[in-house]
mmCIF file of N, CA and C in Angstrom:
data_model
loop_
_atom_site.group_PDB
_atom_site.id
_atom_site.type_symbol
_atom_site.label_atom_id
_atom_site.label_comp_id
_atom_site.label_asym_id
_atom_site.label_seq_id
_atom_site.Cartn_x
_atom_site.Cartn_y
_atom_site.Cartn_z
ATOM 1 N N MET A 13 0.855 -1.156 0.008
ATOM 2 C CA MET A 13 -0.003 0.008 -0.009
ATOM 3 C C MET A 13 0.898 1.221 -0.001
ATOM 4 N N ASP A 14 0.693 2.101 -0.950
ATOM 5 C CA ASP A 14 1.504 3.301 -1.012
ATOM 6 C C ASP A 14 0.780 4.471 -0.345
ATOM 7 N N LEU A 15 1.404 5.639 -0.385
ATOM 8 C CA LEU A 15 0.885 6.799 0.363
ATOM 9 C C LEU A 15 -0.473 7.241 -0.150
ATOM 10 N N THR A 16 -0.686 7.243 -1.459
ATOM 11 C CA THR A 16 -1.985 7.681 -1.993
ATOM 12 C C THR A 16 -3.100 6.724 -1.588
ATOM 13 N N GLU A 17 -2.840 5.424 -1.590
ATOM 14 C CA GLU A 17 -3.853 4.469 -1.145
ATOM 15 C C GLU A 17 -4.163 4.635 0.340
ATOM 16 N N LEU A 18 -3.146 4.937 1.122
ATOM 17 C CA LEU A 18 -3.363 5.179 2.561
ATOM 18 C C LEU A 18 -4.219 6.416 2.783
ATOM 19 N N ILE A 19 -3.949 7.476 2.056
ATOM 20 C CA ILE A 19 -4.734 8.704 2.188
ATOM 21 C C ILE A 19 -6.172 8.467 1.754
ATOM 22 N N ILE A 20 -6.364 7.739 0.646
ATOM 23 C CA ILE A 20 -7.719 7.415 0.197
ATOM 24 C C ILE A 20 -8.451 6.571 1.250
ATOM 25 N N LEU A 21 -7.732 5.613 1.823
ATOM 26 C CA LEU A 21 -8.332 4.771 2.860
ATOM 27 C C LEU A 21 -8.742 5.589 4.084
ATOM 28 N N LEU A 22 -7.918 6.541 4.493
ATOM 29 C CA LEU A 22 -8.266 7.373 5.618
ATOM 30 C C LEU A 22 -9.475 8.269 5.317
ATOM 31 N N VAL A 23 -9.539 8.801 4.098
ATOM 32 C CA VAL A 23 -10.682 9.647 3.721
ATOM 33 C C VAL A 23 -11.960 8.827 3.668
ATOM 34 N N VAL A 24 -11.911 7.633 3.068
ATOM 35 C CA VAL A 24 -13.091 6.799 2.963
ATOM 36 C C VAL A 24 -13.556 6.346 4.337
ATOM 37 N N SER A 25 -12.627 5.951 5.208
ATOM 38 C CA SER A 25 -13.038 5.507 6.544
ATOM 39 C C SER A 25 -13.549 6.690 7.355
ATOM 40 N N GLY A 26 -13.009 7.886 7.149
ATOM 41 C CA GLY A 26 -13.518 9.091 7.827
ATOM 42 C C GLY A 26 -14.943 9.411 7.401
ATOM 43 N N LEU A 27 -15.199 9.283 6.107
ATOM 44 C CA LEU A 27 -16.568 9.529 5.616
ATOM 45 C C LEU A 27 -17.548 8.482 6.154
ATOM 46 N N CYS A 28 -17.116 7.231 6.149
ATOM 47 C CA CYS A 28 -17.984 6.166 6.678
ATOM 48 C C CYS A 28 -18.270 6.366 8.165
ATOM 49 N N GLY A 29 -17.252 6.747 8.913
ATOM 50 C CA GLY A 29 -17.446 7.000 10.331
ATOM 51 C C GLY A 29 -18.320 8.201 10.612
ATOM 52 N N SER A 30 -18.183 9.252 9.786
ATOM 53 C CA SER A 30 -19.048 10.437 9.948
ATOM 54 C C SER A 30 -20.493 10.118 9.639
ATOM 55 N N ILE A 31 -20.732 9.368 8.592
ATOM 56 C CA ILE A 31 -22.095 8.966 8.237
ATOM 57 C C ILE A 31 -22.689 8.102 9.377
ATOM 58 N N ALA A 32 -21.887 7.189 9.894
ATOM 59 C CA ALA A 32 -22.370 6.329 10.967
ATOM 60 C C ALA A 32 -22.684 7.120 12.233
ATOM 61 N N ARG A 33 -21.833 8.104 12.560
ATOM 62 C CA ARG A 33 -22.101 8.939 13.740
ATOM 63 C C ARG A 33 -23.381 9.739 13.546
ATOM 64 N N ALA A 34 -23.621 10.225 12.343
ATOM 65 C CA ALA A 34 -24.832 10.962 12.089
ATOM 66 C C ALA A 34 -26.100 10.077 12.196
ATOM 67 N N LEU A 35 -25.980 8.855 11.673
ATOM 68 C CA LEU A 35 -27.096 7.899 11.742
ATOM 69 C C LEU A 35 -27.414 7.502 13.180
ATOM 70 N N ALA A 36 -26.374 7.329 13.992
ATOM 71 C CA ALA A 36 -26.575 6.876 15.365
ATOM 72 C C ALA A 36 -26.880 8.047 16.309
ATOM 73 N N GLY A 37 -26.726 9.296 15.836
ATOM 74 C CA GLY A 37 -27.053 10.449 16.657
ATOM 75 C C GLY A 37 -25.944 10.894 17.567
ATOM 76 N N SER A 38 -24.714 10.531 17.283
ATOM 77 C CA SER A 38 -23.589 10.933 18.103
ATOM 78 C C SER A 38 -22.970 12.202 17.553
ATOM 79 N N THR A 39 -22.595 13.116 18.432
ATOM 80 C CA THR A 39 -21.931 14.335 17.999
ATOM 81 C C THR A 39 -20.568 14.527 18.617
ATOM 82 N N ARG A 40 -20.157 13.626 19.473
ATOM 83 C CA ARG A 40 -18.870 13.754 20.146
ATOM 84 C C ARG A 40 -17.739 13.310 19.249
ATOM 85 N N GLY A 41 -16.602 14.002 19.367
ATOM 86 C CA GLY A 41 -15.415 13.650 18.622
ATOM 87 C C GLY A 41 -15.269 14.433 17.329
ATOM 88 N N GLY A 42 -14.128 14.241 16.730
ATOM 89 C CA GLY A 42 -13.830 14.963 15.491
ATOM 90 C C GLY A 42 -13.461 14.032 14.387
ATOM 91 N N CYS A 43 -12.507 14.488 13.569
ATOM 92 C CA CYS A 43 -12.102 13.764 12.399
ATOM 93 C C CYS A 43 -11.405 12.455 12.737
ATOM 94 N N LEU A 44 -10.554 12.447 13.735
ATOM 95 C CA LEU A 44 -9.852 11.221 14.106
ATOM 96 C C LEU A 44 -10.815 10.181 14.685
ATOM 97 N N VAL A 45 -11.836 10.630 15.389
ATOM 98 C CA VAL A 45 -12.839 9.702 15.924
ATOM 99 C C VAL A 45 -13.623 9.080 14.754
ATOM 100 N N SER A 46 -13.928 9.883 13.740
ATOM 101 C CA SER A 46 -14.657 9.360 12.588
ATOM 102 C C SER A 46 -13.804 8.326 11.839
ATOM 103 N N ILE A 47 -12.510 8.593 11.693
ATOM 104 C CA ILE A 47 -11.625 7.643 11.023
ATOM 105 C C ILE A 47 -11.550 6.352 11.797
ATOM 106 N N ALA A 48 -11.404 6.456 13.117
ATOM 107 C CA ALA A 48 -11.335 5.237 13.960
ATOM 108 C C ALA A 48 -12.661 4.463 13.874
ATOM 109 N N LEU A 49 -13.784 5.187 13.901
ATOM 110 C CA LEU A 49 -15.082 4.509 13.771
ATOM 111 C C LEU A 49 -15.244 3.841 12.429
ATOM 112 N N GLY A 50 -14.713 4.445 11.387
ATOM 113 C CA GLY A 50 -14.771 3.818 10.066
ATOM 114 C C GLY A 50 -13.996 2.512 10.018
ATOM 115 N N PHE A 51 -12.810 2.482 10.656
ATOM 116 C CA PHE A 51 -12.048 1.238 10.695
ATOM 117 C C PHE A 51 -12.717 0.186 11.580
ATOM 118 N N ILE A 52 -13.207 0.577 12.746
ATOM 119 C CA ILE A 52 -13.899 -0.350 13.629
ATOM 120 C C ILE A 52 -15.173 -0.858 12.964
ATOM 121 N N GLY A 53 -15.870 0.042 12.289
ATOM 122 C CA GLY A 53 -17.092 -0.357 11.584
ATOM 123 C C GLY A 53 -16.817 -1.342 10.464
ATOM 124 N N ALA A 54 -15.677 -1.164 9.773
ATOM 125 C CA ALA A 54 -15.325 -2.106 8.690
ATOM 126 C C ALA A 54 -15.072 -3.486 9.283
ATOM 127 N N LEU A 55 -14.439 -3.539 10.456
ATOM 128 C CA LEU A 55 -14.210 -4.838 11.080
ATOM 129 C C LEU A 55 -15.501 -5.484 11.541
ATOM 130 N N ILE A 56 -16.340 -4.720 12.251
ATOM 131 C CA ILE A 56 -17.584 -5.260 12.777
ATOM 132 C C ILE A 56 -18.534 -5.614 11.634
ATOM 133 N N GLY A 57 -18.704 -4.683 10.686
ATOM 134 C CA GLY A 57 -19.616 -4.912 9.581
ATOM 135 C C GLY A 57 -19.175 -6.052 8.679
ATOM 136 N N GLY A 58 -17.864 -6.147 8.433
ATOM 137 C CA GLY A 58 -17.343 -7.247 7.613
ATOM 138 C C GLY A 58 -17.557 -8.603 8.272
ATOM 139 N N LYS A 59 -17.308 -8.690 9.557
ATOM 140 C CA LYS A 59 -17.553 -9.949 10.295
ATOM 141 C C LYS A 59 -19.038 -10.298 10.322
ATOM 142 N N LEU A 60 -19.862 -9.289 10.504
ATOM 143 C CA LEU A 60 -21.319 -9.505 10.510
ATOM 144 C C LEU A 60 -21.801 -10.005 9.156
ATOM 145 N N ALA A 61 -21.298 -9.394 8.087
ATOM 146 C CA ALA A 61 -21.702 -9.821 6.744
ATOM 147 C C ALA A 61 -21.241 -11.234 6.433
ATOM 148 N N MET A 62 -20.024 -11.561 6.863
ATOM 149 C CA MET A 62 -19.549 -12.933 6.641
ATOM 150 C C MET A 62 -20.335 -13.941 7.441
ATOM 151 N N ALA A 63 -20.682 -13.609 8.677
ATOM 152 C CA ALA A 63 -21.409 -14.523 9.534
ATOM 153 C C ALA A 63 -22.817 -14.774 8.984
ATOM 154 N N LEU A 64 -23.427 -13.754 8.418
ATOM 155 C CA LEU A 64 -24.771 -13.878 7.882
ATOM 156 C C LEU A 64 -24.779 -14.245 6.400
ATOM 157 N N GLU A 65 -23.584 -14.433 5.840
ATOM 158 C CA GLU A 65 -23.394 -14.794 4.445
ATOM 159 C C GLU A 65 -24.072 -13.802 3.497
ATOM 160 N N LEU A 66 -23.870 -12.516 3.782
ATOM 161 C CA LEU A 66 -24.414 -11.466 2.938
ATOM 162 C C LEU A 66 -23.354 -10.977 1.955
ATOM 163 N N PRO A 67 -23.779 -10.486 0.799
ATOM 164 C CA PRO A 67 -22.809 -10.060 -0.212
ATOM 165 C C PRO A 67 -22.179 -8.704 0.152
ATOM 166 N N GLU A 68 -21.005 -8.440 -0.420
ATOM 167 C CA GLU A 68 -20.368 -7.143 -0.263
ATOM 168 C C GLU A 68 -21.112 -6.134 -1.129
ATOM 169 N N ILE A 69 -21.480 -5.034 -0.524
ATOM 170 C CA ILE A 69 -22.174 -3.985 -1.248
ATOM 171 C C ILE A 69 -21.272 -2.760 -1.282
ATOM 172 N N LEU A 70 -21.033 -2.253 -2.469
ATOM 173 C CA LEU A 70 -20.220 -1.042 -2.675
ATOM 174 C C LEU A 70 -18.865 -1.139 -1.960
ATOM 175 N N SER A 71 -18.002 -1.961 -2.468
ATOM 176 C CA SER A 71 -16.674 -2.077 -1.886
ATOM 177 C C SER A 71 -15.665 -1.361 -2.799
ATOM 178 N N ILE A 72 -14.655 -0.772 -2.140
ATOM 179 C CA ILE A 72 -13.596 -0.048 -2.848
ATOM 180 C C ILE A 72 -12.310 -0.837 -2.728
ATOM 181 N N PRO A 73 -11.680 -1.211 -3.875
ATOM 182 C CA PRO A 73 -10.400 -1.945 -3.787
ATOM 183 C C PRO A 73 -9.255 -0.994 -3.431
ATOM 184 N N LEU A 74 -8.593 -1.273 -2.311
ATOM 185 C CA LEU A 74 -7.438 -0.477 -1.868
ATOM 186 C C LEU A 74 -6.334 -1.400 -1.389
ATOM 187 N N GLY A 75 -5.171 -1.290 -1.968
ATOM 188 C CA GLY A 75 -4.020 -2.080 -1.551
ATOM 189 C C GLY A 75 -4.199 -3.581 -1.703
ATOM 190 N N GLY A 76 -4.912 -3.998 -2.721
ATOM 191 C CA GLY A 76 -5.126 -5.429 -2.935
ATOM 192 C C GLY A 76 -6.267 -6.016 -2.103
ATOM 193 N N ARG A 77 -6.923 -5.223 -1.319
ATOM 194 C CA ARG A 77 -8.067 -5.670 -0.527
ATOM 195 C C ARG A 77 -9.280 -4.794 -0.812
ATOM 196 N N ASN A 78 -10.436 -5.302 -0.536
ATOM 197 C CA ASN A 78 -11.665 -4.540 -0.722
ATOM 198 C C ASN A 78 -12.074 -3.903 0.604
ATOM 199 N N TYR A 79 -12.447 -2.630 0.555
ATOM 200 C CA TYR A 79 -12.947 -1.927 1.740
ATOM 201 C C TYR A 79 -14.473 -1.835 1.608
ATOM 202 N N PRO A 80 -15.230 -2.564 2.460
ATOM 203 C CA PRO A 80 -16.685 -2.600 2.330
ATOM 204 C C PRO A 80 -17.339 -1.344 2.917
ATOM 205 N N VAL A 81 -17.730 -0.412 2.038
ATOM 206 C CA VAL A 81 -18.235 0.881 2.484
ATOM 207 C C VAL A 81 -19.555 0.737 3.236
ATOM 208 N N VAL A 82 -20.518 0.026 2.673
ATOM 209 C CA VAL A 82 -21.844 -0.080 3.300
ATOM 210 C C VAL A 82 -21.755 -0.833 4.610
ATOM 211 N N TRP A 83 -20.995 -1.943 4.624
ATOM 212 C CA TRP A 83 -20.863 -2.704 5.858
ATOM 213 C C TRP A 83 -20.079 -1.959 6.936
ATOM 214 N N SER A 84 -19.188 -1.114 6.502
ATOM 215 C CA SER A 84 -18.439 -0.290 7.452
ATOM 216 C C SER A 84 -19.362 0.744 8.115
ATOM 217 N N ILE A 85 -20.262 1.337 7.333
ATOM 218 C CA ILE A 85 -21.225 2.297 7.897
ATOM 219 C C ILE A 85 -22.187 1.592 8.855
ATOM 220 N N ILE A 86 -22.658 0.407 8.470
ATOM 221 C CA ILE A 86 -23.571 -0.343 9.328
ATOM 222 C C ILE A 86 -22.882 -0.779 10.614
ATOM 223 N N GLY A 87 -21.671 -1.280 10.491
ATOM 224 C CA GLY A 87 -20.926 -1.725 11.676
ATOM 225 C C GLY A 87 -20.577 -0.590 12.611
ATOM 226 N N ALA A 88 -20.178 0.551 12.035
ATOM 227 C CA ALA A 88 -19.858 1.720 12.892
ATOM 228 C C ALA A 88 -21.103 2.278 13.547
ATOM 229 N N SER A 89 -22.241 2.252 12.838
ATOM 230 C CA SER A 89 -23.495 2.713 13.456
ATOM 231 C C SER A 89 -23.899 1.842 14.632
ATOM 232 N N LEU A 90 -23.761 0.543 14.460
ATOM 233 C CA LEU A 90 -24.052 -0.386 15.544
ATOM 234 C C LEU A 90 -23.111 -0.153 16.732
ATOM 235 N N PHE A 91 -21.828 0.075 16.435
ATOM 236 C CA PHE A 91 -20.841 0.299 17.478
ATOM 237 C C PHE A 91 -21.154 1.586 18.259
ATOM 238 N N VAL A 92 -21.484 2.655 17.549
ATOM 239 C CA VAL A 92 -21.821 3.931 18.203
ATOM 240 C C VAL A 92 -23.089 3.791 19.022
ATOM 241 N N ALA A 93 -24.074 3.083 18.498
ATOM 242 C CA ALA A 93 -25.346 2.899 19.215
ATOM 243 C C ALA A 93 -25.107 2.110 20.533
ATOM 244 N N VAL A 94 -24.290 1.069 20.454
ATOM 245 C CA VAL A 94 -23.982 0.280 21.663
ATOM 246 C C VAL A 94 -23.240 1.139 22.671
ATOM 247 N N LEU A 95 -22.266 1.926 22.199
ATOM 248 C CA LEU A 95 -21.526 2.808 23.119
ATOM 249 C C LEU A 95 -22.443 3.843 23.748
ATOM 250 N N SER A 96 -23.388 4.356 22.992
ATOM 251 C CA SER A 96 -24.348 5.332 23.544
ATOM 252 C C SER A 96 -25.211 4.691 24.609
ATOM 253 N N LEU A 97 -25.651 3.456 24.363
ATOM 254 C CA LEU A 97 -26.476 2.761 25.355
ATOM 255 C C LEU A 97 -25.681 2.452 26.617
ATOM 256 N N LEU A 98 -24.435 2.053 26.458
ATOM 257 C CA LEU A 98 -23.624 1.705 27.627
ATOM 258 C C LEU A 98 -23.198 2.920 28.417
ATOM 259 N N SER A 99 -23.003 4.048 27.782
ATOM 260 C CA SER A 99 -22.545 5.229 28.494
ATOM 261 C C SER A 99 -23.683 5.877 29.275
ATOM 262 N N GLY A 100 -24.913 5.702 28.822
ATOM 263 C CA GLY A 100 -26.051 6.208 29.578
ATOM 264 C C GLY A 100 -26.245 7.709 29.501
ATOM 265 N N ARG A 101 -25.548 8.367 28.595
ATOM 266 C CA ARG A 101 -25.701 9.808 28.449
ATOM 267 C C ARG A 101 -26.964 10.124 27.658
ATOM 268 N N LYS A 102 -27.616 11.192 28.070
ATOM 269 C CA LYS A 102 -28.832 11.578 27.369
ATOM 270 C C LYS A 102 -28.458 12.505 26.229
ATOM 271 N N ARG A 103 -29.163 12.295 25.085
ATOM 272 C CA ARG A 103 -28.935 13.163 23.942
ATOM 273 C C ARG A 103 -29.826 14.404 24.061
ATOM 274 N N LEU A 104 -29.329 15.482 23.550
ATOM 275 C CA LEU A 104 -30.104 16.744 23.553
ATOM 276 C C LEU A 104 -30.781 16.944 22.241
#
């Protein structure tokens, strides 16, 4: 993976994390939190899709691997929702 692929991966994961935070109703954190959520969401969403034998939807090939955009958004949304439930903070 070269530098341009890494930058594209960071941008895509940041966008996926931002979309997931908006869907789950979270407003805490910034760009780095969105990038981290995008990566965590890709892990959770990818494992969930494999476990349920669901197809990859809208994947981007980066560095010889596919980055599952839709499953990353779904996984990150689930992760943010669970964190919100566990933290017990009320949304405004």
